[in-house]
Each structure stands twice: as structure tokens, then as C-alpha cells.
Amino acid sequence: LALYRDIILDITGFFPFLFLFGDQGAGKSNFVNFFMHLFGEPNHGISLLNSTDKGFSRSLTQRSNALYYLKEYTNSIDKKTVDVFKTGYDGELYTMAQKSNDNKTTTLEISSACMVDGNELPTSEAALFARMIVLHFEDNKFSDETTEAYKRLLKEKEHGFCNITRELFKYRSYFEKQFKTVFNEVFQQVKLVINAETELADRQIRHIALLLTPVKLLQGKLTFPFDLDTYQDAVIENAKMQDEMASDLKDVSIFWSAIAYKVADPYGDIRKDIHYVKDPIKKILYIKYKLLYPCYCDYVNKNKLHFLEMNSLRELLTAKGNKSFIPNSSQKSRRVKCYTHSVLGSSYMFKYEDAETTNGIIIDGVELAI
């Protein structure tokens, strides 16, 4: 994909980052090192901790259809660097004014694929996490067979891996002619398979299709150490696992997680009939949003999560797309979403399910001990 990045971006309009996640000693650095040797002598990578957003951006414009290694990601990196990732997914980095007397601008564009590594998942924002394909490195103990294979790779690396790169470049014109058609076919096929089992966002399905397309295109021209079906199952399973993690990063889920955390805290100050009222017959939870919002702020700050101001979060909680929210049908003509409760006064209604193992409830996948 890296070698054909310009073709792919022109057709799809996106190109995700590969994020390598795992503890020290799990093999991330060696994994990166082998891939970097496909492009000649590898550099030491770009540190996200010690680079400014502009310096980091300009570094990503220096090579085309190659591979960059961005290391030491943490969720405490500068917000401008996070924004570079978000715009870089679409190919652009940032636009700056030229030093002239007119209105001319210069747009920096990322021109190569990127591998990112870190000991923290990129969970500071849901939008950032959605632009990554996460690869987990979980094992730090290796079998004799794995160790021998690693040693063989090290020997091969001494002669260089550029012969592999040259071999792949032979099929560039073929890839360019066939990619759009095959990508669209794979996308529709994968969408049918996934929709029969579970729900995934279209962005995730596009990522799956992107990873499958080059293998499907080149399986008759190259010999792969796996068959397409096995590879597809592995890619889909990895995407499902990432989607489960992504659901915890949605702003609505973060709000309910904050409430669950405060409810479970013996020193928390959430009180029945003040902050909420639960109707076990109708399975409706009434909440006093203004009183609960500070709990959300405290939780987000402590966990270094993406922060939304009060009105923005309220709009997401009470949006039509939020299936748990119950609009006030009696006030529909006035577009008033809140409900006047006899105990709480002005409040919002949310439907819930009873938790199977406790006396609590579940809203938007989050369990609350209420």
C-alpha cells in the first residue's frame, strides 16, 4: 500500500496510519526495522515527543510512496500534532500563507505511508483513533520456531530487502488500472459479510477493504504465505476488536462512563431525586444534565480524554442518532427536548436496559450501578 499510496489516495481520498501498540519487548521496533529496510537504509524515525507540529509535518513531505516511522506516541502530545494526524489521513497537513502581498497560500501534503508506535493507544480523541489501523503486539515470549525465523530475517536483511520493493514496483501500472474496480468490489463484499454478523462504521469497512485489495489484486502474480480467506478473517477480526475499543471513546459513552464512575465512588456526590430519577416500570432514566456535567468534566480531565463544552455534549446526547435518548413528544412542535419531571423539574429522558448480573442499568453500552 505504501508503494502505491499516491494512486490509492487519489481514488479513495484517504490513507490510514498503522499504529503498533504493545509493551516494551513485544517486537514493535524490530517489526518497523524490517519494513524500513524495504526502502533502503532506515533512519531512526521521527520522535513525536521531541518534534514541533510544523517540523513533524514538513518531515512527512520529503519522500513519496515510501514509509515513515513516527515513534513515542502518547496521549499527552500537543493538540496541533493530533490535528496533523487527522488532516494527514486525507493527504493534507496544513495550509500556510505565502510571504507575499496577495492571498496566495501553500498547502503541505503528506506523500508517504506512516507507521506509528507507542505504549499508549491513541485514545485522546475518537476521531484520531478512527484514522488508525491498530496492530497489537501482545507476546514478549517467542517459540524456538519464531526465534529461528527471526534470525533468518536478520541474515536476509544484511543483503537488503530492496529486491522485494523492485519486484512489487513491476505491477504498478497493473495496480493503477485495476485498483478502483477491485477496491469497490471488495468493499461491497466485506460490507455484506460484516452486516450479517455485526455493525461496523463504513470507515472501518473501507479500511478492511483497503488491506484486502492488494492481496486480491496480486495473488495471481505473487506467492503469499497465506490464502485470501484466512487473511480476510484475520483483518476483520482485528477491525472488530478495534471497533469495540472505539465505542468507549464516543463522547456519549464517555459521558455515561463518567456518571458510572461517580456513582460507584463512595465519596461521589450523585444523589437520587437530585441528579436523577429512575423509572423501573418504563425503564427510563431522567437526568438533571446541568448538575451532572461537572462530573463529566472531572472524569475527562483525570483521564486526559477529548473534552466537549456543555452545549456541544448536550446536542450529542439529545441528537436523533442517539438511540437511547427519548424526545419529549408533547413538546415536539416547540422543538423542546427536555421534559418537566415532578421531582427533578427540567430534565432529559433516556431509555435503559437492566444489567443481567447486577441491580444496575445499561445505557449506550455503559453499566451504571443505579
Coordinates of C-alpha atoms in Angstrom, one line a residue:
L1 CA 0.0 0.0 0.0
A2 CA 2.8 2.4 0.8
L3 CA 4.4 1.9 -2.6
Y4 CA 1.1 2.7 -4.3
R5 CA 0.0 5.4 -1.9
D6 CA -0.4 8.2 -4.5
I7 CA -2.8 6.0 -6.6
I8 CA -4.8 5.0 -3.5
L9 CA -5.2 8.5 -2.1
D10 CA -6.3 9.8 -5.5
I11 CA -9.0 7.2 -5.8
T12 CA -10.2 6.8 -2.2
G13 CA -9.4 10.2 -0.7
F14 CA -7.9 8.6 2.4
F15 CA -5.0 6.7 3.7
P16 CA -4.9 5.4 7.3
F17 CA -2.0 5.2 9.7
L18 CA -0.8 1.9 11.0
F19 CA -0.5 2.1 14.8
L20 CA 1.7 -0.5 16.6
F21 CA 0.6 -1.0 20.1
G22 CA 2.3 -3.0 22.8
D23 CA 4.6 -3.1 25.8
Q24 CA 8.4 -3.0 25.5
G25 CA 10.0 -6.2 24.3
A26 CA 7.0 -7.3 22.2
G27 CA 8.8 -6.7 18.9
K28 CA 7.5 -3.4 17.6
S29 CA 10.9 -1.9 16.9
N30 CA 12.1 -5.0 15.0
F31 CA 8.8 -5.1 13.0
V32 CA 9.3 -1.5 12.0
N33 CA 13.0 -2.0 11.2
F34 CA 12.4 -4.8 8.7
F35 CA 9.8 -2.8 6.9
M36 CA 12.0 0.3 6.7
H37 CA 14.7 -1.8 5.0
L38 CA 12.4 -2.2 2.1
F39 CA 13.2 1.5 1.3
G40 CA 17.0 1.4 1.8
E41 CA 18.9 2.1 5.0
P42 CA 16.3 3.1 7.6
N43 CA 16.5 6.2 9.7
H44 CA 15.8 6.3 13.4
G45 CA 12.3 7.6 12.9
I46 CA 10.7 10.9 14.0
S47 CA 10.0 11.4 17.7
L48 CA 6.6 12.8 18.4
L49 CA 7.7 13.9 21.8
N50 CA 10.6 16.0 20.6
S51 CA 9.1 17.5 17.4
T52 CA 7.0 20.6 16.8
D53 CA 3.9 20.1 14.8
K54 CA 5.4 22.1 11.9
G55 CA 8.7 20.3 12.0
F56 CA 7.0 17.0 12.1
S57 CA 4.7 18.0 9.2
R58 CA 7.5 19.1 7.0
S59 CA 9.3 15.9 7.6
L60 CA 6.4 14.0 6.1
T61 CA 6.6 15.8 2.8
Q62 CA 10.2 14.8 1.9
R63 CA 9.6 11.3 0.4
S64 CA 6.9 9.9 -1.9
N65 CA 5.4 6.4 -1.8
A66 CA 7.8 5.4 1.0
L67 CA 7.3 4.7 4.7
Y68 CA 7.8 7.0 7.7
Y69 CA 8.3 5.8 11.3
L70 CA 6.7 8.0 13.9
K71 CA 7.7 6.9 17.4
E72 CA 6.9 7.5 21.0
Y73 CA 3.2 8.4 20.7
T74 CA 1.5 9.3 23.9
N75 CA -1.9 10.9 24.6
S76 CA -0.2 13.9 26.1
I77 CA 1.2 15.1 22.7
D78 CA 0.3 18.6 21.6
K79 CA -3.2 19.0 20.2
K80 CA -1.7 20.5 17.0
T81 CA 0.2 17.3 16.4
V82 CA -3.1 15.4 16.8
D83 CA -4.7 17.7 14.2
V84 CA -1.8 16.9 11.8
F85 CA -2.8 13.2 12.1
K86 CA -6.5 14.0 11.5
T87 CA -5.8 16.1 8.3
G88 CA -3.0 13.8 7.2
Y89 CA -5.4 11.0 6.9
D90 CA -6.9 12.9 3.9
G91 CA -3.5 13.7 2.5
E92 CA -3.2 17.3 3.7
L93 CA -1.2 18.5 6.6
Y94 CA -1.8 22.3 6.9
T95 CA -2.1 25.4 4.8
M96 CA 0.0 28.5 5.4
A97 CA 0.1 31.9 3.8
Q98 CA 3.0 32.8 1.4
K99 CA 5.2 35.8 2.2
S100 CA 3.7 38.0 -0.5
N101 CA 1.2 40.9 -0.8
D102 CA -1.5 38.7 -2.3
N103 CA -3.7 36.0 -0.9
K104 CA -1.6 33.0 -2.1
T105 CA -1.2 30.1 0.2
T106 CA 0.8 26.9 0.3
T107 CA -0.6 23.5 1.3
L108 CA 1.7 20.9 2.7
E109 CA 0.7 17.4 1.7
I110 CA 1.8 14.1 3.3
S111 CA 3.2 11.9 0.5
S112 CA 4.1 8.6 2.2
A113 CA 2.6 6.0 4.4
C114 CA 3.3 6.1 8.2
M115 CA 3.8 3.6 10.9
V116 CA 3.3 4.9 14.4
D117 CA 4.2 3.2 17.6
G118 CA 3.5 3.8 21.3
N119 CA 2.9 2.2 24.7
E120 CA -0.5 4.1 24.8
L121 CA -3.4 3.7 22.4
P122 CA -4.3 6.9 20.5
T123 CA -7.4 7.4 22.5
S124 CA -7.3 11.2 23.2
E125 CA -10.0 11.7 20.6
A126 CA -12.4 9.2 18.9
A127 CA -11.7 11.0 15.5
L128 CA -7.9 10.2 15.9
F129 CA -8.5 6.6 16.8
A130 CA -10.8 6.1 13.8
R131 CA -8.0 7.1 11.5
M132 CA -5.6 4.4 12.7
I133 CA -5.4 0.7 12.0
V134 CA -4.2 -0.7 15.3
L135 CA -1.9 -3.8 15.3
H136 CA -1.5 -5.3 18.8
F137 CA 1.9 -6.7 19.9
E138 CA 0.9 -8.9 22.9
D139 CA 3.6 -11.6 23.2
N140 CA 7.0 -11.0 24.6
K141 CA 7.9 -14.7 24.8
F142 CA 8.8 -16.4 21.5
S143 CA 9.0 -20.0 20.4
D144 CA 12.1 -21.7 19.0
E145 CA 10.5 -21.6 15.6
T146 CA 9.8 -17.9 15.8
T147 CA 13.3 -17.2 17.0
E148 CA 14.8 -19.1 14.1
A149 CA 12.6 -17.3 11.6
Y150 CA 13.7 -14.0 13.1
K151 CA 17.4 -15.0 12.8
R152 CA 16.9 -15.9 9.2
L153 CA 15.3 -12.5 8.5
L154 CA 18.3 -10.8 10.1
K155 CA 20.6 -12.6 7.7
E156 CA 18.5 -11.7 4.7
K157 CA 18.4 -8.1 5.9
E158 CA 22.2 -7.9 5.6
H159 CA 21.8 -8.2 1.8
G160 CA 18.9 -5.7 1.8
F161 CA 15.2 -6.0 1.0
C162 CA 15.1 -3.6 -1.9
N163 CA 14.8 -6.6 -4.3
I164 CA 11.3 -7.1 -2.8
T165 CA 10.5 -3.4 -3.4
R166 CA 11.6 -3.6 -7.0
E167 CA 9.5 -6.8 -7.6
L168 CA 6.4 -5.0 -6.2
F169 CA 7.0 -2.0 -8.4
K170 CA 6.7 -4.1 -11.6
Y171 CA 3.0 -4.2 -11.0
R172 CA 2.4 -0.5 -10.5
S173 CA 0.6 0.1 -13.9
Y174 CA -1.5 -3.0 -13.4
F175 CA -2.4 -1.9 -9.8
E176 CA -3.3 1.6 -11.1
K177 CA -5.7 0.2 -13.7
Q178 CA -7.4 -2.4 -11.5
F179 CA -7.4 -0.8 -8.0
K180 CA -10.6 1.2 -8.1
T181 CA -12.7 -1.7 -9.5
V182 CA -11.3 -4.3 -7.2
F183 CA -11.5 -2.0 -4.1
N184 CA -15.2 -1.3 -4.7
E185 CA -15.9 -5.0 -5.2
V186 CA -14.1 -5.9 -2.0
F187 CA -15.8 -3.1 -0.1
Q188 CA -19.3 -4.3 -1.1
Q189 CA -18.5 -7.9 -0.4
V190 CA -17.0 -7.2 3.0
K191 CA -19.9 -5.0 3.9
L192 CA -22.4 -7.9 3.3
V193 CA -20.3 -10.3 5.4
I194 CA -20.0 -7.8 8.3
N195 CA -23.6 -6.6 8.3
A196 CA -24.7 -10.2 8.6
E197 CA -22.7 -10.6 11.8
T198 CA -22.4 -7.2 13.5
E199 CA -22.3 -3.4 12.9
L200 CA -19.2 -1.6 11.8
A201 CA -18.8 2.0 10.7
D202 CA -18.3 2.5 6.9
R203 CA -14.8 4.0 7.7
Q204 CA -13.7 0.7 9.3
I205 CA -15.1 -1.4 6.4
R206 CA -13.2 0.8 4.0
H207 CA -10.0 0.2 6.0
I208 CA -10.7 -3.6 5.8
A209 CA -11.2 -3.4 2.0
L210 CA -8.1 -1.3 1.6
L211 CA -6.0 -4.0 3.4
L212 CA -7.6 -6.8 1.4
T213 CA -7.4 -5.2 -2.1
P214 CA -3.7 -5.5 -2.9
V215 CA -3.7 -9.2 -1.8
K216 CA -6.7 -9.9 -4.1
L217 CA -5.1 -8.0 -6.9
L218 CA -1.7 -9.6 -6.7
Q219 CA -2.4 -13.1 -5.5
G220 CA -2.1 -14.4 -9.1
K221 CA 1.2 -12.7 -9.6
L222 CA 2.9 -13.2 -6.3
T223 CA 3.1 -16.1 -3.8
F224 CA 1.7 -15.2 -0.4
P225 CA 2.3 -17.4 2.7
F226 CA -1.5 -17.4 3.4
D227 CA -4.7 -17.7 1.4
L228 CA -7.1 -14.7 0.9
D229 CA -9.9 -16.1 3.1
T230 CA -7.6 -16.7 6.1
Y231 CA -6.2 -13.2 5.7
Q232 CA -9.7 -11.7 5.4
D233 CA -10.8 -13.4 8.6
A234 CA -7.8 -12.0 10.5
V235 CA -8.3 -8.4 9.2
I236 CA -12.0 -8.4 10.0
E237 CA -11.4 -9.8 13.5
N238 CA -8.8 -7.1 14.1
A239 CA -11.2 -4.4 13.0
K240 CA -13.9 -5.8 15.3
M241 CA -11.6 -5.6 18.2
Q242 CA -10.7 -2.0 17.4
D243 CA -14.3 -1.1 17.0
E244 CA -15.1 -2.4 20.5
M245 CA -12.4 -0.1 21.8
A246 CA -13.6 2.8 19.7
S247 CA -17.1 2.6 21.2
D248 CA -15.7 3.5 24.6
L249 CA -14.2 6.7 23.1
K250 CA -17.5 8.1 21.7
D251 CA -18.4 11.3 23.5
V252 CA -21.8 10.0 24.6
S253 CA -20.2 6.8 26.0
I254 CA -17.6 8.9 27.9
F255 CA -20.4 10.9 29.5
W256 CA -22.1 7.8 30.8
S257 CA -18.8 6.3 31.9
A258 CA -18.2 9.5 33.9
I259 CA -21.6 9.1 35.6
A260 CA -20.9 5.4 36.3
Y261 CA -17.5 6.3 37.8
K262 CA -19.0 8.9 40.1
V263 CA -21.9 6.7 41.1
A264 CA -19.5 3.9 42.1
D265 CA -17.3 6.3 44.1
P266 CA -18.3 6.1 47.8
Y267 CA -17.3 9.7 48.1
G268 CA -19.1 10.8 45.0
D269 CA -21.9 13.3 45.2
I270 CA -24.5 12.0 42.7
R271 CA -27.9 11.7 44.5
K272 CA -31.2 10.1 43.6
D273 CA -34.0 12.7 43.3
I274 CA -31.4 15.4 42.9
H275 CA -29.3 14.3 39.9
Y276 CA -31.5 11.6 38.5
V277 CA -34.7 9.6 38.9
K278 CA -35.1 6.0 37.7
D279 CA -38.5 4.6 36.5
P280 CA -38.1 0.8 36.7
I281 CA -41.5 0.2 35.1
K282 CA -41.0 2.3 31.9
K283 CA -37.2 1.7 32.0
I284 CA -36.5 5.4 31.7
L285 CA -33.7 7.4 33.4
Y286 CA -34.4 11.1 34.0
I287 CA -31.3 13.2 34.5
K288 CA -30.5 16.7 35.5
Y289 CA -27.9 17.4 32.9
K290 CA -26.5 20.7 34.3
L291 CA -25.8 19.1 37.6
L292 CA -24.1 16.1 36.0
Y293 CA -22.0 18.0 33.6
P294 CA -19.3 18.8 36.2
C295 CA -18.9 15.1 36.8
Y296 CA -18.1 14.6 33.1
C297 CA -15.6 17.5 33.2
D298 CA -13.7 16.0 36.2
Y299 CA -13.7 12.5 34.6
V300 CA -12.4 13.8 31.2
N301 CA -9.6 15.8 32.8
K302 CA -8.4 13.0 35.0
N303 CA -8.3 10.5 32.1
K304 CA -6.9 13.0 29.5
L305 CA -9.8 12.4 27.1
H306 CA -11.3 14.7 24.5
F307 CA -13.3 17.4 26.1
L308 CA -16.6 18.9 24.9
E309 CA -18.2 22.1 26.2
M310 CA -21.7 21.8 27.8
N311 CA -23.8 22.7 24.8
S312 CA -22.0 20.5 22.3
L313 CA -22.2 17.5 24.6
R314 CA -25.9 18.1 25.2
E315 CA -26.5 18.2 21.5
L316 CA -24.9 14.9 21.0
L317 CA -26.7 13.3 23.9
T318 CA -30.1 14.5 22.7
A319 CA -29.5 14.0 18.9
K320 CA -31.8 11.8 16.8
G321 CA -28.8 9.5 16.2
N322 CA -28.5 8.7 19.9
K323 CA -30.9 5.7 20.2
S324 CA -31.1 5.9 24.0
F325 CA -32.5 9.4 24.1
I326 CA -36.2 9.9 24.4
P327 CA -37.5 13.2 23.0
N328 CA -40.4 14.9 24.7
S329 CA -43.2 14.2 22.2
S330 CA -45.6 16.6 24.0
Q331 CA -43.3 19.5 23.2
K332 CA -42.4 18.4 19.6
S333 CA -43.9 21.4 18.0
R334 CA -41.8 23.7 20.1
R335 CA -38.6 21.6 19.5
V336 CA -38.1 21.4 23.2
K337 CA -36.1 18.2 24.0
C338 CA -36.3 18.4 27.8
Y339 CA -39.1 17.1 30.0
T340 CA -40.5 18.6 33.1
H341 CA -40.4 16.0 35.9
S342 CA -42.4 16.3 39.0
V343 CA -39.3 15.8 41.2
L344 CA -36.3 17.0 39.1
G345 CA -38.0 19.7 37.2
S346 CA -36.4 20.3 33.8
S347 CA -34.6 17.0 32.8
Y348 CA -33.8 14.7 29.9
M349 CA -35.1 11.2 29.4
F350 CA -33.1 8.1 28.4
K351 CA -34.2 4.5 27.9
Y352 CA -32.1 1.8 29.5
E353 CA -31.8 -2.0 29.9
D354 CA -31.5 -3.9 33.1
A355 CA -28.0 -5.2 33.7
E356 CA -28.0 -9.0 33.8
T357 CA -25.5 -9.6 36.7
T358 CA -26.3 -6.6 39.0
N359 CA -29.2 -4.4 40.0
G360 CA -27.8 -1.7 37.8
I361 CA -28.8 -0.4 34.3
I362 CA -27.1 -0.2 30.9
I363 CA -27.2 2.9 28.7
D364 CA -25.3 3.1 25.4
G365 CA -23.3 0.0 26.4
V366 CA -22.2 1.5 29.8
E367 CA -23.3 -0.1 33.1
L368 CA -24.3 2.2 35.9
A369 CA -24.9 0.9 39.4
I370 CA -28.2 2.9 39.8

